[in-house]
Amino acid sequence: MSAEPSSQSPWQAATITRIERRTPRVTSFWFRPSRPFTHLAGQHVDVRLTAPDGYQARRSYSIASAPGAGTAIELAIERLDDGEVSPFFHDVAAVGDEIELRGPLGGHFIWEESDGGPILLVGGGSGVVPLMAMVRHRTLRNTAVPVALVFSARVWDEVIFRDELIGLDDRLDGFNLVLTLTREPARRPSDYSRRVDARMMAQAIERLPTAPRLTYVCGSNDFVSAAADALIDAGIPAEIVRTERYGV
Ligand SMILES: Cc1cc2nc3c(=O)[nH]c(=O)nc-3n(C[C@H](O)[C@H](O)[C@H](O)COP(=O)(O)OP(=O)(O)OC[C@H]3O[C@@H](n4cnc5c(N)ncnc54)[C@H](O)[C@@H]3O)c2cc1C
């Protein structure tokens, strides 16, 4: 799915500089734009593929990297076997290839250090990607803003950025990771083995020193609807819930 067009961000060539498998279904691709740009945590880019006959397909992908983390931006793309664009990246794209992209895009689903906290992040599957940019931004800026991330995945091996997230959780510096697996038992004492619900959200909020100032929810349509309802049932005012929907 492609988000809104932006006349501010023209299409440009970007070179794939690195590819790294994250989980069996998700691979990270680093793109170095020919005209470098600065993004904010939570923003995305559009990519455009053009077939030899001129047919074009466009999709949006969130930026996983922290702002200012380097000249190449990381996109973490989940393979949908019956999809059009994501299998291309998984099966065909190689280091050195040029892809068209434009961005950064999106002005609502962003978190800057000056927005403060505490913040509660809720991600389902690849919906964790823009939240990862926020977590990395917090780390890179070395701020003490309290953050709780509730991350729902089907199984342990599908927890994207797992080692990095657990490493940050282990620092006990105000970042709290809550993993919830929907098809496997929980592996860590503080984690869950069910779909997100209001009780889980209430317990995540209790991990923060005070009520969240902002919450961010990202994932599939169904996940975002369920998680946003759970947040509201847990007492979070709708005005502070920001959502990003990936589509189907
Ligand atoms: C702002 C934003 C950020 C995003 N960030 C990420 C990200 O970081 N990582 C990520 O992996 N994805 C992200 N996405 C999703 C991404 O844009 C694509 O939607 C995704 O990669 C699937 O594209 P595809 O071409 O592979 O699949 P598509 O060809 O678009 O198909 C997607 C699914 O829809 C089904 N489908 C297709 N057409 C129909 C139809 N007519 N009726 C019913 N079902 C249909 C297909 O069977 C498939 O399962 C983001 C989306 C948005 C809007």
mmCIF file of C-alpha atoms and ligand atoms in Angstrom:
data_model
loop_
_atom_site.group_PDB
_atom_site.id
_atom_site.type_symbol
_atom_site.label_atom_id
_atom_site.label_comp_id
_atom_site.label_asym_id
_atom_site.label_seq_id
_atom_site.Cartn_x
_atom_site.Cartn_y
_atom_site.Cartn_z
ATOM 1 C CA MET A 1 0.000 0.000 0.000
ATOM 2 C CA SER A 2 1.201 3.526 -0.747
ATOM 3 C CA ALA A 3 0.543 6.490 1.532
ATOM 4 C CA GLU A 4 -0.293 10.016 0.398
ATOM 5 C CA PRO A 5 1.831 11.568 -2.371
ATOM 6 C CA SER A 6 3.997 14.545 -1.539
ATOM 7 C CA SER A 7 4.955 17.180 -4.051
ATOM 8 C CA GLN A 8 7.718 18.194 -1.609
ATOM 9 C CA SER A 9 9.615 14.940 -2.131
ATOM 10 C CA PRO A 10 10.507 14.124 -5.726
ATOM 11 C CA TRP A 11 11.453 10.608 -6.783
ATOM 12 C CA GLN A 12 15.158 9.924 -6.666
ATOM 13 C CA ALA A 13 17.503 6.982 -7.160
ATOM 14 C CA ALA A 14 18.751 5.172 -4.081
ATOM 15 C CA THR A 15 21.386 2.430 -3.984
ATOM 16 C CA ILE A 16 21.009 -0.685 -1.858
ATOM 17 C CA THR A 17 24.167 -0.792 0.268
ATOM 18 C CA ARG A 18 23.439 -3.720 2.605
ATOM 19 C CA ILE A 19 20.919 -6.532 3.056
ATOM 20 C CA GLU A 20 20.420 -8.444 6.303
ATOM 21 C CA ARG A 21 17.904 -11.128 7.191
ATOM 22 C CA ARG A 22 16.061 -10.173 10.397
ATOM 23 C CA THR A 23 13.577 -13.046 10.750
ATOM 24 C CA PRO A 24 12.412 -15.833 8.419
ATOM 25 C CA ARG A 25 9.946 -13.366 6.837
ATOM 26 C CA VAL A 26 11.571 -9.965 7.336
ATOM 27 C CA THR A 27 14.743 -8.658 5.734
ATOM 28 C CA SER A 28 16.363 -5.251 6.213
ATOM 29 C CA PHE A 29 17.586 -3.287 3.206
ATOM 30 C CA TRP A 30 19.749 -0.200 3.564
ATOM 31 C CA PHE A 31 19.237 2.447 0.865
ATOM 32 C CA ARG A 32 21.627 5.343 0.211
ATOM 33 C CA PRO A 33 19.643 8.106 -1.524
ATOM 34 C CA SER A 34 21.463 10.026 -4.247
ATOM 35 C CA ARG A 35 20.202 13.207 -2.567
ATOM 36 C CA PRO A 36 20.522 12.507 1.169
ATOM 37 C CA PHE A 37 17.748 13.722 3.460
ATOM 38 C CA THR A 38 17.086 13.979 7.166
ATOM 39 C CA HIS A 39 14.025 12.176 8.474
ATOM 40 C CA LEU A 40 12.134 12.180 11.767
ATOM 41 C CA ALA A 41 11.522 9.012 13.787
ATOM 42 C CA GLY A 42 8.268 7.443 12.554
ATOM 43 C CA GLN A 43 8.385 8.713 8.972
ATOM 44 C CA HIS A 44 8.324 6.527 5.882
ATOM 45 C CA VAL A 45 9.384 6.564 2.240
ATOM 46 C CA ASP A 46 7.613 5.435 -0.900
ATOM 47 C CA VAL A 47 9.443 3.076 -3.230
ATOM 48 C CA ARG A 48 8.584 2.694 -6.900
ATOM 49 C CA LEU A 49 9.407 -0.270 -9.121
ATOM 50 C CA THR A 50 9.145 0.022 -12.902
ATOM 51 C CA ALA A 51 8.843 -3.067 -15.126
ATOM 52 C CA PRO A 52 10.413 -3.137 -18.619
ATOM 53 C CA ASP A 53 6.931 -2.535 -20.119
ATOM 54 C CA GLY A 54 6.524 0.636 -18.024
ATOM 55 C CA TYR A 55 4.171 -0.861 -15.406
ATOM 56 C CA GLN A 56 4.843 0.731 -12.045
ATOM 57 C CA ALA A 57 4.135 -0.416 -8.485
ATOM 58 C CA ARG A 58 4.517 1.849 -5.455
ATOM 59 C CA ARG A 59 4.549 0.917 -1.785
ATOM 60 C CA SER A 60 5.292 2.749 1.454
ATOM 61 C CA TYR A 61 7.926 1.528 3.934
ATOM 62 C CA SER A 62 8.700 2.977 7.343
ATOM 63 C CA ILE A 63 12.250 4.017 8.120
ATOM 64 C CA ALA A 64 13.748 1.838 10.880
ATOM 65 C CA SER A 65 16.915 3.892 11.348
ATOM 66 C CA ALA A 66 17.237 6.666 13.900
ATOM 67 C CA PRO A 67 17.473 10.154 12.413
ATOM 68 C CA GLY A 68 21.101 11.010 11.805
ATOM 69 C CA ALA A 69 22.281 7.401 12.175
ATOM 70 C CA GLY A 70 24.069 7.324 8.808
ATOM 71 C CA THR A 71 23.802 8.129 5.125
ATOM 72 C CA ALA A 72 21.794 4.988 4.329
ATOM 73 C CA ILE A 73 18.271 4.422 5.682
ATOM 74 C CA GLU A 74 17.124 0.995 6.836
ATOM 75 C CA LEU A 75 13.804 -0.419 5.600
ATOM 76 C CA ALA A 76 12.643 -3.721 7.107
ATOM 77 C CA ILE A 77 10.367 -5.434 4.624
ATOM 78 C CA GLU A 78 8.127 -8.396 5.399
ATOM 79 C CA ARG A 79 7.653 -10.887 2.601
ATOM 80 C CA LEU A 80 4.009 -11.433 1.637
ATOM 81 C CA ASP A 81 4.164 -14.518 -0.569
ATOM 82 C CA ASP A 82 1.258 -13.403 -2.752
ATOM 83 C CA GLY A 83 2.312 -9.751 -2.762
ATOM 84 C CA GLU A 84 3.637 -7.791 -5.705
ATOM 85 C CA VAL A 85 6.482 -5.676 -4.310
ATOM 86 C CA SER A 86 7.754 -7.349 -1.119
ATOM 87 C CA PRO A 87 8.740 -10.631 -2.893
ATOM 88 C CA PHE A 88 10.765 -8.556 -5.366
ATOM 89 C CA PHE A 89 12.913 -7.235 -2.540
ATOM 90 C CA HIS A 90 13.312 -10.661 -0.950
ATOM 91 C CA ASP A 91 13.967 -12.637 -4.132
ATOM 92 C CA VAL A 92 15.520 -10.238 -6.641
ATOM 93 C CA ALA A 93 17.001 -7.086 -5.083
ATOM 94 C CA ALA A 94 20.762 -7.167 -4.489
ATOM 95 C CA VAL A 95 23.432 -4.911 -3.032
ATOM 96 C CA GLY A 96 24.374 -2.306 -5.629
ATOM 97 C CA ASP A 97 20.901 -2.158 -7.216
ATOM 98 C CA GLU A 98 19.272 1.227 -7.726
ATOM 99 C CA ILE A 99 15.642 1.684 -6.659
ATOM 100 C CA GLU A 100 13.491 4.793 -6.926
ATOM 101 C CA LEU A 101 12.232 6.269 -3.683
ATOM 102 C CA ARG A 102 10.862 9.511 -2.345
ATOM 103 C CA GLY A 103 10.633 10.913 1.126
ATOM 104 C CA PRO A 104 10.720 11.393 3.966
ATOM 105 C CA LEU A 105 6.919 11.321 4.190
ATOM 106 C CA GLY A 106 4.404 11.563 7.018
ATOM 107 C CA GLY A 107 3.928 14.339 9.539
ATOM 108 C CA HIS A 108 1.657 12.854 12.195
ATOM 109 C CA PHE A 109 3.187 9.555 13.234
ATOM 110 C CA ILE A 110 6.468 10.996 14.464
ATOM 111 C CA TRP A 111 8.210 11.335 17.786
ATOM 112 C CA GLU A 112 10.900 13.899 18.492
ATOM 113 C CA GLU A 113 12.863 14.277 21.700
ATOM 114 C CA SER A 114 11.134 17.628 22.243
ATOM 115 C CA ASP A 115 7.742 15.839 22.328
ATOM 116 C CA GLY A 116 8.824 14.362 25.672
ATOM 117 C CA GLY A 117 7.184 11.408 27.359
ATOM 118 C CA PRO A 118 6.501 8.971 28.804
ATOM 119 C CA ILE A 119 5.535 7.278 25.568
ATOM 120 C CA LEU A 120 3.776 3.974 25.000
ATOM 121 C CA LEU A 121 4.495 2.222 21.705
ATOM 122 C CA VAL A 122 2.382 -0.684 20.448
ATOM 123 C CA GLY A 123 3.436 -2.595 17.336
ATOM 124 C CA GLY A 124 2.184 -5.686 15.559
ATOM 125 C CA GLY A 125 4.554 -7.568 13.226
ATOM 126 C CA SER A 126 6.334 -5.234 10.815
ATOM 127 C CA GLY A 127 4.394 -2.402 12.479
ATOM 128 C CA VAL A 128 7.276 -2.270 14.927
ATOM 129 C CA VAL A 129 9.502 -0.636 12.286
ATOM 130 C CA PRO A 130 8.639 3.067 12.840
ATOM 131 C CA LEU A 131 8.544 2.406 16.607
ATOM 132 C CA MET A 132 12.084 1.022 16.316
ATOM 133 C CA ALA A 133 13.164 4.331 14.796
ATOM 134 C CA MET A 134 11.705 6.079 17.863
ATOM 135 C CA VAL A 135 13.445 3.680 20.272
ATOM 136 C CA ARG A 136 16.742 4.102 18.416
ATOM 137 C CA HIS A 137 16.282 7.882 18.368
ATOM 138 C CA ARG A 138 15.870 7.830 22.158
ATOM 139 C CA THR A 139 19.042 5.735 22.499
ATOM 140 C CA LEU A 140 21.105 7.823 20.081
ATOM 141 C CA ARG A 141 20.018 11.061 21.776
ATOM 142 C CA ASN A 142 20.754 9.472 25.155
ATOM 143 C CA THR A 143 17.538 10.830 26.638
ATOM 144 C CA ALA A 144 15.861 9.494 29.761
ATOM 145 C CA VAL A 145 12.325 9.699 28.314
ATOM 146 C CA PRO A 146 10.479 6.652 29.708
ATOM 147 C CA VAL A 147 9.269 4.323 26.965
ATOM 148 C CA ALA A 148 7.266 1.104 27.013
ATOM 149 C CA LEU A 149 7.098 -0.923 23.807
ATOM 150 C CA VAL A 150 4.444 -3.626 23.523
ATOM 151 C CA PHE A 151 5.405 -5.745 20.523
ATOM 152 C CA SER A 152 3.108 -8.497 19.277
ATOM 153 C CA ALA A 153 4.506 -11.243 17.049
ATOM 154 C CA ARG A 154 3.262 -14.679 16.207
ATOM 155 C CA VAL A 155 6.322 -16.566 17.456
ATOM 156 C CA TRP A 156 9.684 -15.822 19.113
ATOM 157 C CA ASP A 157 11.583 -16.206 15.837
ATOM 158 C CA GLU A 158 9.411 -13.533 14.235
ATOM 159 C CA VAL A 159 10.340 -10.864 16.795
ATOM 160 C CA ILE A 160 12.050 -8.351 14.517
ATOM 161 C CA PHE A 161 15.098 -6.595 16.061
ATOM 162 C CA ARG A 162 14.834 -9.078 18.957
ATOM 163 C CA ASP A 163 18.432 -9.034 20.196
ATOM 164 C CA GLU A 164 18.704 -5.271 19.936
ATOM 165 C CA LEU A 165 15.414 -4.729 21.796
ATOM 166 C CA ILE A 166 16.262 -7.185 24.571
ATOM 167 C CA GLY A 167 19.710 -5.570 24.891
ATOM 168 C CA LEU A 168 18.074 -2.169 25.359
ATOM 169 C CA ASP A 169 15.562 -3.609 27.861
ATOM 170 C CA ASP A 170 18.462 -5.086 29.867
ATOM 171 C CA ARG A 171 19.975 -1.620 30.323
ATOM 172 C CA LEU A 172 17.154 -0.724 32.746
ATOM 173 C CA ASP A 173 17.424 2.909 31.685
ATOM 174 C CA GLY A 174 13.722 3.658 31.293
ATOM 175 C CA PHE A 175 13.064 1.560 28.182
ATOM 176 C CA ASN A 176 10.660 -1.326 28.855
ATOM 177 C CA LEU A 177 10.084 -4.113 26.356
ATOM 178 C CA VAL A 178 6.911 -6.205 26.550
ATOM 179 C CA LEU A 179 6.746 -9.036 24.032
ATOM 180 C CA THR A 180 3.522 -10.868 23.388
ATOM 181 C CA LEU A 181 3.507 -14.004 21.260
ATOM 182 C CA THR A 182 0.176 -15.028 19.796
ATOM 183 C CA ARG A 183 1.123 -18.582 18.759
ATOM 184 C CA GLU A 184 3.764 -19.646 21.286
ATOM 185 C CA PRO A 185 4.249 -19.539 25.057
ATOM 186 C CA ALA A 186 6.032 -16.480 26.427
ATOM 187 C CA ARG A 187 9.802 -16.885 26.853
ATOM 188 C CA ARG A 188 10.523 -14.134 29.388
ATOM 189 C CA PRO A 189 8.761 -13.737 32.768
ATOM 190 C CA SER A 190 7.493 -10.253 31.899
ATOM 191 C CA ASP A 191 6.050 -11.265 28.526
ATOM 192 C CA TYR A 192 2.662 -12.571 27.398
ATOM 193 C CA SER A 193 1.250 -15.250 25.165
ATOM 194 C CA ARG A 194 -1.954 -13.806 23.775
ATOM 195 C CA ARG A 195 -3.320 -11.023 21.609
ATOM 196 C CA VAL A 196 -3.130 -7.472 22.933
ATOM 197 C CA ASP A 197 -5.946 -6.509 25.283
ATOM 198 C CA ALA A 198 -6.867 -3.798 27.790
ATOM 199 C CA ARG A 199 -5.332 -5.626 30.762
ATOM 200 C CA MET A 200 -2.006 -5.953 28.940
ATOM 201 C CA MET A 201 -2.100 -2.246 28.099
ATOM 202 C CA ALA A 202 -2.906 -1.322 31.711
ATOM 203 C CA GLN A 203 0.062 -3.399 32.906
ATOM 204 C CA ALA A 204 2.336 -1.782 30.285
ATOM 205 C CA ILE A 205 1.216 1.662 31.493
ATOM 206 C CA GLU A 206 2.110 0.635 35.061
ATOM 207 C CA ARG A 207 5.705 0.133 33.916
ATOM 208 C CA LEU A 208 5.913 3.851 33.167
ATOM 209 C CA PRO A 209 6.547 6.305 36.033
ATOM 210 C CA THR A 210 3.499 8.389 35.060
ATOM 211 C CA ALA A 211 0.687 8.053 32.525
ATOM 212 C CA PRO A 212 1.876 8.243 28.912
ATOM 213 C CA ARG A 213 1.887 11.620 27.252
ATOM 214 C CA LEU A 214 1.637 10.040 23.795
ATOM 215 C CA THR A 215 0.940 6.575 22.429
ATOM 216 C CA TYR A 216 1.798 5.241 18.970
ATOM 217 C CA VAL A 217 0.172 2.175 17.437
ATOM 218 C CA CYS A 218 1.280 0.599 14.150
ATOM 219 C CA GLY A 219 0.512 -2.578 12.211
ATOM 220 C CA SER A 220 -2.182 -4.112 10.036
ATOM 221 C CA ASN A 221 -5.670 -2.571 10.020
ATOM 222 C CA ASP A 222 -7.046 -5.228 12.351
ATOM 223 C CA PHE A 223 -4.133 -4.980 14.758
ATOM 224 C CA VAL A 224 -4.327 -1.190 14.971
ATOM 225 C CA SER A 225 -8.083 -1.258 15.596
ATOM 226 C CA ALA A 226 -7.748 -3.901 18.329
ATOM 227 C CA ALA A 227 -4.775 -2.205 20.016
ATOM 228 C CA ALA A 228 -6.322 1.281 19.901
ATOM 229 C CA ASP A 229 -9.561 -0.090 21.430
ATOM 230 C CA ALA A 230 -7.513 -1.831 24.135
ATOM 231 C CA LEU A 231 -5.681 1.411 24.948
ATOM 232 C CA ILE A 232 -8.932 3.329 25.266
ATOM 233 C CA ASP A 233 -10.439 0.567 27.418
ATOM 234 C CA ALA A 234 -7.340 0.867 29.610
ATOM 235 C CA GLY A 235 -8.127 4.534 30.166
ATOM 236 C CA ILE A 236 -5.915 6.236 27.567
ATOM 237 C CA PRO A 237 -7.608 9.335 26.067
ATOM 238 C CA ALA A 238 -8.242 8.899 22.329
ATOM 239 C CA GLU A 239 -6.601 12.289 21.621
ATOM 240 C CA ILE A 240 -3.148 10.978 22.544
ATOM 241 C CA VAL A 241 -3.378 7.786 20.455
ATOM 242 C CA ARG A 242 -1.573 8.142 17.117
ATOM 243 C CA THR A 243 -1.992 5.338 14.617
ATOM 244 C CA GLU A 244 -0.341 4.158 11.404
ATOM 245 C CA ARG A 245 -2.089 1.451 9.385
ATOM 246 C CA TYR A 246 -0.143 -0.721 6.940
ATOM 247 C CA GLY A 247 -3.255 -1.953 5.111
ATOM 248 C CA VAL A 248 -4.635 -5.496 4.828
HETATM 249 C C1 LIG B 1 2.927 4.217 5.905
HETATM 250 C C2 LIG B 1 3.192 2.746 5.629
HETATM 251 C C3 LIG B 1 4.381 2.181 6.081
HETATM 252 C C4 LIG B 1 4.641 0.839 5.830
HETATM 253 N N1 LIG B 1 5.804 0.293 6.319
HETATM 254 C C5 LIG B 1 6.061 -1.014 6.126
HETATM 255 C C6 LIG B 1 7.259 -1.596 6.678
HETATM 256 O O1 LIG B 1 8.065 -0.931 7.344
HETATM 257 N N2 LIG B 1 7.479 -2.917 6.421
HETATM 258 C C7 LIG B 1 6.601 -3.690 5.693
HETATM 259 O O2 LIG B 1 6.872 -4.872 5.499
HETATM 260 N N3 LIG B 1 5.455 -3.154 5.175
HETATM 261 C C8 LIG B 1 5.178 -1.846 5.369
HETATM 262 N N4 LIG B 1 4.037 -1.289 4.833
HETATM 263 C C9 LIG B 1 3.194 -2.125 3.953
HETATM 264 C C10 LIG B 1 3.718 -2.025 2.515
HETATM 265 O O3 LIG B 1 3.473 -0.726 2.005
HETATM 266 C C11 LIG B 1 3.046 -3.009 1.561
HETATM 267 O O4 LIG B 1 1.656 -2.874 1.696
HETATM 268 C C12 LIG B 1 3.448 -4.456 1.807
HETATM 269 O O5 LIG B 1 4.875 -4.600 1.658
HETATM 270 C C13 LIG B 1 2.744 -5.395 0.830
HETATM 271 O O6 LIG B 1 3.078 -5.045 -0.476
HETATM 272 P P1 LIG B 1 3.146 -6.163 -1.608
HETATM 273 O O7 LIG B 1 3.248 -5.453 -2.917
HETATM 274 O O8 LIG B 1 4.161 -7.200 -1.307
HETATM 275 O O9 LIG B 1 1.754 -6.864 -1.483
HETATM 276 P P2 LIG B 1 0.396 -6.460 -2.309
HETATM 277 O O10 LIG B 1 0.533 -6.887 -3.716
HETATM 278 O O11 LIG B 1 0.080 -5.028 -2.058
HETATM 279 O O12 LIG B 1 -0.594 -7.397 -1.537
HETATM 280 C C14 LIG B 1 -0.742 -7.245 -0.103
HETATM 281 C C15 LIG B 1 -1.736 -8.251 0.397
HETATM 282 O O13 LIG B 1 -2.998 -7.855 -0.053
HETATM 283 C C16 LIG B 1 -3.589 -8.899 -0.755
HETATM 284 N N5 LIG B 1 -4.303 -8.251 -1.870
HETATM 285 C C17 LIG B 1 -3.748 -7.613 -2.914
HETATM 286 N N6 LIG B 1 -4.705 -7.123 -3.723
HETATM 287 C C18 LIG B 1 -5.885 -7.454 -3.137
HETATM 288 C C19 LIG B 1 -7.231 -7.221 -3.459
HETATM 289 N N7 LIG B 1 -7.592 -6.564 -4.568
HETATM 290 N N8 LIG B 1 -8.183 -7.671 -2.617
HETATM 291 C C20 LIG B 1 -7.851 -8.335 -1.503
HETATM 292 N N9 LIG B 1 -6.588 -8.598 -1.138
HETATM 293 C C21 LIG B 1 -5.615 -8.164 -1.951
HETATM 294 C C22 LIG B 1 -2.483 -9.798 -1.218
HETATM 295 O O14 LIG B 1 -2.958 -11.121 -1.314
HETATM 296 C C23 LIG B 1 -1.447 -9.639 -0.119
HETATM 297 O O15 LIG B 1 -1.637 -10.560 0.911
HETATM 298 C C24 LIG B 1 3.720 0.044 5.099
HETATM 299 C C25 LIG B 1 2.529 0.633 4.639
HETATM 300 C C26 LIG B 1 2.260 1.959 4.910
HETATM 301 C C27 LIG B 1 0.982 2.567 4.408
#
